[in-house]
Short mmCIF file of C-alpha atoms in Angstrom, two decimals:
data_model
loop_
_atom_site.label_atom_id
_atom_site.label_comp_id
_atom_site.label_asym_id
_atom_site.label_seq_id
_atom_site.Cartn_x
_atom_site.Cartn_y
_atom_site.Cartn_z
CA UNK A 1 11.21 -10.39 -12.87
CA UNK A 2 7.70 -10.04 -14.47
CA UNK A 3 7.22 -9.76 -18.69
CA UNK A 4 6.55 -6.39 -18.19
CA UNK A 5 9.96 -5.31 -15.99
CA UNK A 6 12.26 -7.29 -18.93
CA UNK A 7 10.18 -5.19 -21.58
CA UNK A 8 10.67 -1.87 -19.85
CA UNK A 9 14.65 -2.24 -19.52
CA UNK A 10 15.09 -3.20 -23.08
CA UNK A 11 12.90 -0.52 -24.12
CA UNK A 12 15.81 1.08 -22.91
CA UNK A 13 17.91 -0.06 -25.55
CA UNK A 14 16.12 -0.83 -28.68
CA UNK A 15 18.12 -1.85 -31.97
CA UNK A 16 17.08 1.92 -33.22
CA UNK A 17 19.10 3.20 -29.68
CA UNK A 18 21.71 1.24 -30.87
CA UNK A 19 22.09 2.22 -34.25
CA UNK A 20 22.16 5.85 -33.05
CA UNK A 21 25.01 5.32 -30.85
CA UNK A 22 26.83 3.97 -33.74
CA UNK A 23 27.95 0.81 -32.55
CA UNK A 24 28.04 -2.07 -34.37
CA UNK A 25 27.94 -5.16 -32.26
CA UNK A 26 29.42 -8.76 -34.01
CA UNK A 27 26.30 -10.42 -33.76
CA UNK A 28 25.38 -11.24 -30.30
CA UNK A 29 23.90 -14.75 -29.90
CA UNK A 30 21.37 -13.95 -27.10
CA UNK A 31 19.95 -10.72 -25.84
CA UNK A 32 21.78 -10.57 -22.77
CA UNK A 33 24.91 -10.85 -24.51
CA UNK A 34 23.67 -8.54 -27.02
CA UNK A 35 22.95 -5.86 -23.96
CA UNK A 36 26.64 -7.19 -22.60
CA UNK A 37 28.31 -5.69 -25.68
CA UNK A 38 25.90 -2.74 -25.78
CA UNK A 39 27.48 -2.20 -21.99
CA UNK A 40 31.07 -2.93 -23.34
CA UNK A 41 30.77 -0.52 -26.79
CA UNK A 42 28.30 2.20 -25.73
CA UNK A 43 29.08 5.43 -27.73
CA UNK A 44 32.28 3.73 -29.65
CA UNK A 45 31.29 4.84 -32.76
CA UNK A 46 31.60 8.94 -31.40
CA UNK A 47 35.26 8.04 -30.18
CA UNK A 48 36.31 7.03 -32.84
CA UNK A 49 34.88 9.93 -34.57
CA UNK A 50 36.45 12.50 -31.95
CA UNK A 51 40.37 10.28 -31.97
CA UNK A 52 39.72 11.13 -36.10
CA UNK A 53 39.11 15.07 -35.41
CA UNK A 54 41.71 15.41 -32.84
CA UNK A 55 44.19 14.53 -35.29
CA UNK A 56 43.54 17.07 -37.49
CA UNK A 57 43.39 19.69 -34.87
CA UNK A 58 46.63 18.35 -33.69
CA UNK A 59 48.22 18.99 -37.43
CA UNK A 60 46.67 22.07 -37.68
CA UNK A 61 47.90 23.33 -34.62
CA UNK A 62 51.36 22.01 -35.96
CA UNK A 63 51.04 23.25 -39.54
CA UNK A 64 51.26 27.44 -37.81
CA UNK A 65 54.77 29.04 -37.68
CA UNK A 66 55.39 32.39 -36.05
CA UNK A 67 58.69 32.15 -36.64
CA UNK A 68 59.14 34.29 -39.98
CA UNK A 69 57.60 37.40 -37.60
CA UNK A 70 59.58 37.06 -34.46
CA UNK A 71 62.55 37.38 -36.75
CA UNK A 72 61.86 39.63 -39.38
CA UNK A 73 60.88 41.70 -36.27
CA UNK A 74 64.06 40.73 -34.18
CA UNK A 75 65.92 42.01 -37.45
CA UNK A 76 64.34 45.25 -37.70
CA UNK A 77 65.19 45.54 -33.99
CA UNK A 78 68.56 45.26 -34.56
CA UNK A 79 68.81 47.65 -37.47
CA UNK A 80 66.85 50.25 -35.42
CA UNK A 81 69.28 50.24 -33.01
CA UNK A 82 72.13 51.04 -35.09
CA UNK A 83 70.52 54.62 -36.23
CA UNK A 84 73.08 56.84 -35.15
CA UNK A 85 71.16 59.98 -34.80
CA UNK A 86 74.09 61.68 -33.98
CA UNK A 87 75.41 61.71 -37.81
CA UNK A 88 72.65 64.67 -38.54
CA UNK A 89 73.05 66.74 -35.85
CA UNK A 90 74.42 70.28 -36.55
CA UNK A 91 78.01 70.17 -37.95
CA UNK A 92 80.47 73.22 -36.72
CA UNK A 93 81.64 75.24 -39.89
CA UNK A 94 84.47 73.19 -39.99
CA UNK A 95 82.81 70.06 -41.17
CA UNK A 96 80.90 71.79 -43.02
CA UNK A 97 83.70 73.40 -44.92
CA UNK A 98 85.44 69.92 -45.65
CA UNK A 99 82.15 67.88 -46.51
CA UNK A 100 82.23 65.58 -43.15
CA UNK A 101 78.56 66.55 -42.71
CA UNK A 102 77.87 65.42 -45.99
CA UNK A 103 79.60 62.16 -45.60
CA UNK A 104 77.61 61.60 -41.76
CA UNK A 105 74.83 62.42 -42.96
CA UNK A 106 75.15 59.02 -45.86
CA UNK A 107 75.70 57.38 -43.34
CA UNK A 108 72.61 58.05 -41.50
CA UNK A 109 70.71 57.99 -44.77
CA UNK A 110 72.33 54.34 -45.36
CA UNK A 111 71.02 53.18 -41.92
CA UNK A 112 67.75 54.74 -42.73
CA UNK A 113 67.55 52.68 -45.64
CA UNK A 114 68.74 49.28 -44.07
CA UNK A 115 65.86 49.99 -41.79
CA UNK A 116 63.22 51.00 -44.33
CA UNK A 117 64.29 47.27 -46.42
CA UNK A 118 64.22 45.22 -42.85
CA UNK A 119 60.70 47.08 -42.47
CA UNK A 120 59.23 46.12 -46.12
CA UNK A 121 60.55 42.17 -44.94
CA UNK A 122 58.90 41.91 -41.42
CA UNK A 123 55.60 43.50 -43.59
CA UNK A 124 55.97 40.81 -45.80
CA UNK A 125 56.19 38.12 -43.38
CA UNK A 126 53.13 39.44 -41.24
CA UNK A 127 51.10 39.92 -44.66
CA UNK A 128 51.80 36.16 -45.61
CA UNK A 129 51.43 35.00 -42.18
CA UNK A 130 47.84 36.56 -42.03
CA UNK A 131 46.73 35.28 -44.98
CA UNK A 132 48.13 31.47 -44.07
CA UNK A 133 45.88 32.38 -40.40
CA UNK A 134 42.68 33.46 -42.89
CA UNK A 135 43.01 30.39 -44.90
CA UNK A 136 43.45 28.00 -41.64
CA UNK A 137 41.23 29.58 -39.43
CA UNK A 138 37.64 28.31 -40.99
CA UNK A 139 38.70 24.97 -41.34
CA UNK A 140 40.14 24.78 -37.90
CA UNK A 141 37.04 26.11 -37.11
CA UNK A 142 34.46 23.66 -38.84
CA UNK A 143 36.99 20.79 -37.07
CA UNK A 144 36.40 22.42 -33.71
CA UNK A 145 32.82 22.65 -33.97
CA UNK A 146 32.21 18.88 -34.92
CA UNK A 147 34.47 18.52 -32.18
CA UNK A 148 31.96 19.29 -29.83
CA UNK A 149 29.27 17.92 -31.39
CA UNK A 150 30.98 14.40 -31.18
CA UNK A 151 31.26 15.58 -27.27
CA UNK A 152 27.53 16.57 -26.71
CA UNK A 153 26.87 13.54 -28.40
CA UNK A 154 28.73 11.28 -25.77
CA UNK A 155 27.08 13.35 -23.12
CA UNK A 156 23.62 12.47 -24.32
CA UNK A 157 25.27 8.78 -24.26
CA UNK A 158 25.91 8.89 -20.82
CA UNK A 159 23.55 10.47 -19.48
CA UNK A 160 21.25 7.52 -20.92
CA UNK A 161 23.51 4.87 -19.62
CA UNK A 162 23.20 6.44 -15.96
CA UNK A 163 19.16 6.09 -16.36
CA UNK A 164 19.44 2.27 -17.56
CA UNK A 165 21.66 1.65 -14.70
CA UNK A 166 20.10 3.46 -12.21
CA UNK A 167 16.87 1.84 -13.36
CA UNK A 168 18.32 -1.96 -14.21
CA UNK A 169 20.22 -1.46 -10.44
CA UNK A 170 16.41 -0.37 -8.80
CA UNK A 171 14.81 -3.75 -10.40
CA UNK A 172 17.94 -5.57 -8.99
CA UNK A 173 17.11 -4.60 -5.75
CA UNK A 174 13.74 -5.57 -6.36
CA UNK A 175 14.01 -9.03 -7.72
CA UNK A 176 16.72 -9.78 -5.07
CA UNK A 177 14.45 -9.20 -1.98
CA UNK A 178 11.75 -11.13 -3.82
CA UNK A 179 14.25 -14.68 -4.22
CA UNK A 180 13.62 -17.70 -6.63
CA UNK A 181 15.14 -20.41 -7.66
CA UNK A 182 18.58 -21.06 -8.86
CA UNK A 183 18.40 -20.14 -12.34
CA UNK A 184 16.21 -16.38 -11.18
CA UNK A 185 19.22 -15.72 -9.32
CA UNK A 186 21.71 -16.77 -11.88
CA UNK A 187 20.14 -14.08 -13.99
CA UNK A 188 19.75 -11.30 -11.04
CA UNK A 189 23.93 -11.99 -11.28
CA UNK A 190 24.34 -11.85 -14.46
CA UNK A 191 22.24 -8.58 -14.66
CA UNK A 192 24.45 -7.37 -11.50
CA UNK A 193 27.79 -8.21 -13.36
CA UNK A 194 26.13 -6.17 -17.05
CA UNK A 195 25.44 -3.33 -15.04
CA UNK A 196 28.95 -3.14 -13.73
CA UNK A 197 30.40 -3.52 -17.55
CA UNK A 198 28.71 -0.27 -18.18
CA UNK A 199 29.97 1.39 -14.81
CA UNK A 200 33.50 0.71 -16.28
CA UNK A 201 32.14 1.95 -19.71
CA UNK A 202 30.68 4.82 -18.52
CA UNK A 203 33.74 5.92 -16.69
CA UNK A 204 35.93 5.63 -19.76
CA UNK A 205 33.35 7.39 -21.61
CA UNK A 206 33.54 10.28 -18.82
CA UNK A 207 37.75 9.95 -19.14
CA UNK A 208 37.35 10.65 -22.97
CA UNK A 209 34.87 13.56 -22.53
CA UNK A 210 36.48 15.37 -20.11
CA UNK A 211 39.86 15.26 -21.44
CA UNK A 212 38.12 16.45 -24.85
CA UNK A 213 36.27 19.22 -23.54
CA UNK A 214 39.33 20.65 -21.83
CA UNK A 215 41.21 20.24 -25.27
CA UNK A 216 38.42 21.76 -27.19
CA UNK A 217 38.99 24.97 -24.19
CA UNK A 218 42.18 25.30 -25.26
CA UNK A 219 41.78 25.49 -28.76
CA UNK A 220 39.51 28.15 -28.05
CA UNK A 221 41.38 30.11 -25.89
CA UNK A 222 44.41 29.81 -28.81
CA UNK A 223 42.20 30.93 -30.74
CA UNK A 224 42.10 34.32 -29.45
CA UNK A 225 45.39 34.13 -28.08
CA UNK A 226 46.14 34.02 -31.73
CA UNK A 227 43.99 36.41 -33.20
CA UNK A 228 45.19 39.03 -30.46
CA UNK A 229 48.67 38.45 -31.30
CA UNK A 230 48.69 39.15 -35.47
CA UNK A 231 46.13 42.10 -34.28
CA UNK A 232 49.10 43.44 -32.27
CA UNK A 233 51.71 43.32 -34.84
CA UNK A 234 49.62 44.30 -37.42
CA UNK A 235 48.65 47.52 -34.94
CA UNK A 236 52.60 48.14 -34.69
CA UNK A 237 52.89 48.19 -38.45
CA UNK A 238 50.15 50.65 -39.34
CA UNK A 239 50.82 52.50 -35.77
CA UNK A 240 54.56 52.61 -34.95
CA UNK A 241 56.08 51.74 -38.14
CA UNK A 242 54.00 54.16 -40.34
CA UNK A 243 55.11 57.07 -38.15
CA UNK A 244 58.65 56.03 -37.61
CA UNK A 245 58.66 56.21 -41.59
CA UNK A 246 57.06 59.69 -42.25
CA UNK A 247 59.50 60.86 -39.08
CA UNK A 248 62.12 59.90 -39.35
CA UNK A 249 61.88 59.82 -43.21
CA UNK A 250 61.46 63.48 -42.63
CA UNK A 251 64.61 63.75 -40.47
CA UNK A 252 66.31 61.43 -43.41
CA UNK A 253 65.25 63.89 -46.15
CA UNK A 254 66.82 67.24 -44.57
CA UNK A 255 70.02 65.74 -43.75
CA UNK A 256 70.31 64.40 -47.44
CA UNK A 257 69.36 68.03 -48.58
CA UNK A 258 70.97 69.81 -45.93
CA UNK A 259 74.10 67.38 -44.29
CA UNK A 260 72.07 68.01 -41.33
CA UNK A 261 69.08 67.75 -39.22
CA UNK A 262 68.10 71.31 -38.09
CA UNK A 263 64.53 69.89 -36.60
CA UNK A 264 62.51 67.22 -35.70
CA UNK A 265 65.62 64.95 -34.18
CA UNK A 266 63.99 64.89 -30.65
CA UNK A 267 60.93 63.84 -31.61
CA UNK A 268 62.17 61.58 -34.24
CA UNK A 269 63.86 60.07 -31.35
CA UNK A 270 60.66 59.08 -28.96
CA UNK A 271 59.07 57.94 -32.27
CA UNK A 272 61.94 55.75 -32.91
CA UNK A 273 62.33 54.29 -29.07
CA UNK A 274 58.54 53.49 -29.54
CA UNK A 275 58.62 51.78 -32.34
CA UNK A 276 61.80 49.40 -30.87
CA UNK A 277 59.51 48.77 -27.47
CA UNK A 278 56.87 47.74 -30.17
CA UNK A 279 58.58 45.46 -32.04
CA UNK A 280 60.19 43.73 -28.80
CA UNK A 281 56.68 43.42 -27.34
CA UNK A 282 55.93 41.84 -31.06
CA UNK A 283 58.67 39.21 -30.27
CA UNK A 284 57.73 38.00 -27.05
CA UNK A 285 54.36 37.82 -28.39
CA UNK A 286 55.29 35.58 -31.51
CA UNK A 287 57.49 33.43 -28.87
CA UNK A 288 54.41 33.48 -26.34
CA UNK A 289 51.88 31.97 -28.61
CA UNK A 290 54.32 29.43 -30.21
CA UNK A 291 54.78 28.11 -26.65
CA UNK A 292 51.35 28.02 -26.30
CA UNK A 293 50.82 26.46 -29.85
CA UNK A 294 53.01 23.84 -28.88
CA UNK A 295 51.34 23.38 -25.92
CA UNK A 296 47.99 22.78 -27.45
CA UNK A 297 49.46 20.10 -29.45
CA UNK A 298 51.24 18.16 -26.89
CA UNK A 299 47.93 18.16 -25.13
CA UNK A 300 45.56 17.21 -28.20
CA UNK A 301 48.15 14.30 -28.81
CA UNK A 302 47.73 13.04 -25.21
CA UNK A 303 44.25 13.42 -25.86
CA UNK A 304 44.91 10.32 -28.05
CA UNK A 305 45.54 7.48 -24.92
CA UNK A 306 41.71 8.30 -23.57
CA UNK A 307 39.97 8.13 -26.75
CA UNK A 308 42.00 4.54 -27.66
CA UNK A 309 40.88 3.15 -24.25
CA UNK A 310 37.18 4.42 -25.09
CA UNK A 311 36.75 3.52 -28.96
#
């Protein structure tokens, strides 16, 4: 191989090439071995980057409960469905006469109340769970993006390494047809065997990235997934709940005035089977995205064995 072939491959892989790939080689004793560990570490310094910022996506991804809302909602189910609307119906003159209606109609307004309490908690508990999301979500979101800038970064990495190779592999080919002696053979095979060290690199490289792109996916996709779901109970609260409240409040208010209900039970009714449907679709939503949360963090921790082998 001619002066000007050897300069042309190291050009390739100049000390400032090096540096950006972050790699810090122990002091190679010859340039070949200096190109072997360049081979051997390509990109290292990235990996170890990304293994540092999947960790902390893992724990954030740990760190978020949804279990206050599925039960504080689960509890207001189950107080809703103890409203006995049946207590402020219409009372015959009899029970009117000896005060039964009265004493139904506490009872409803003592249900009523149950509910309105189990109502204020699962408020509560979606208020303090959206401010925990609002005070998570930017730095899960700064995380993320370095994320993939660590991953574009190994791209760019091996998407140089396939040039070199496909170049050092070309001038192979070229100084193999041409022959020499011993020792210009020796070197065509040890070239031969440093272009195979960063095949296996680059493929562990590839392992990394593609296992960390997926993960960063799926971080996105909770993302939503988790945005949607507090927008949902959130839209129950200030939908369903609010008019369960000024319905059958209204319902509640008669009968305590009254002993009975002479209006407004029906609809107070539909009003209060809506809200129920809401609040169960609330629970399977809080126990969706928890599987899905836990999920995400089983795979960002298995995203752990491909960044080792790579850093």
């Amino acid at each position: 191989m001619s002066d000007t072939d050897d300069d042309r491959t190291a050009s390739l892989m100049t000390p400032a090439k090096l540096a950006q790939l972050k790699v810090r080689p122990n002091a190679p004793s010859s340039p070949a071995a200096w190109l072997d560990q360049m081979a051997a570490d390509a990109g290292s310094g990235h990996v170890r980057r990304l293994a540092d910022l999947r960790g902390q996506l893992e724990a954030q991804v740990r760190e978020r409960n949804y279990e206050g809302v599925r039960s504080a909602a689960g509890e207001l189910g189950a107080a809703l469905s103890q409203l006995d609307f049946s207590l402020v119906q219409p009372k015959g003159w009899l029970a009117r006469a000896t005060g039964k209606g009265k004493e139904a109609a506490a009872g409803f307004m003592a249900q009523h109340q149950r509910i309105g309490r189990a109502g204020d908690d699962l408020a509560d508990e979606v208020q303090a769970l959206v401010r925990k999301h609002q005070g998570q979500a930017a730095l899960a979101e700064r995380t993320l993006v370095e994320f993939e800038v660590e991953v574009r970064a190994i791209e760019k990495i091996m998407e140089q390494g396939a040039r070199w190779l496909q170049d050092m592999r070309s001038q192979l080919k070229v100084r193999e047809a041409a022959g020499g002696d011993e020792a210009v053979l020796a070197q065509v095979r040890q070239d031969a065997v440093r272009c195979e060290l960063l095949v296996a690199r680059l493929k562990q490289l590839r392992a990394a990235s593609t296992a960390a792109q997926q993960a960063a996916e799926r971080c996105k996709s909770a993302t939503r997934a988790r945005a949607s779901v507090l927008e949902s109970v959130q839209q129950a609260l200030n939908g369903e709940w609010k008019t369960w409240r000024d319905t059958v409040g209204a319902v509640a208010e008669e009968a305590a005035a009254t002993g009975a209900a002479t209006r407004g039970i029906e609809p107070a009714r539909a009003v209060h089977d809506a809200l129920q449907a809401a609040l169960e679709q609330a629970g399977r939503d809080c126990s969706g995205i928890a599987a899905q949360e836990q999920a995400l963090a089983q795979e960002l921790a298995a995203l752990q064995a491909p960044l080792q082998a790579a850093g």
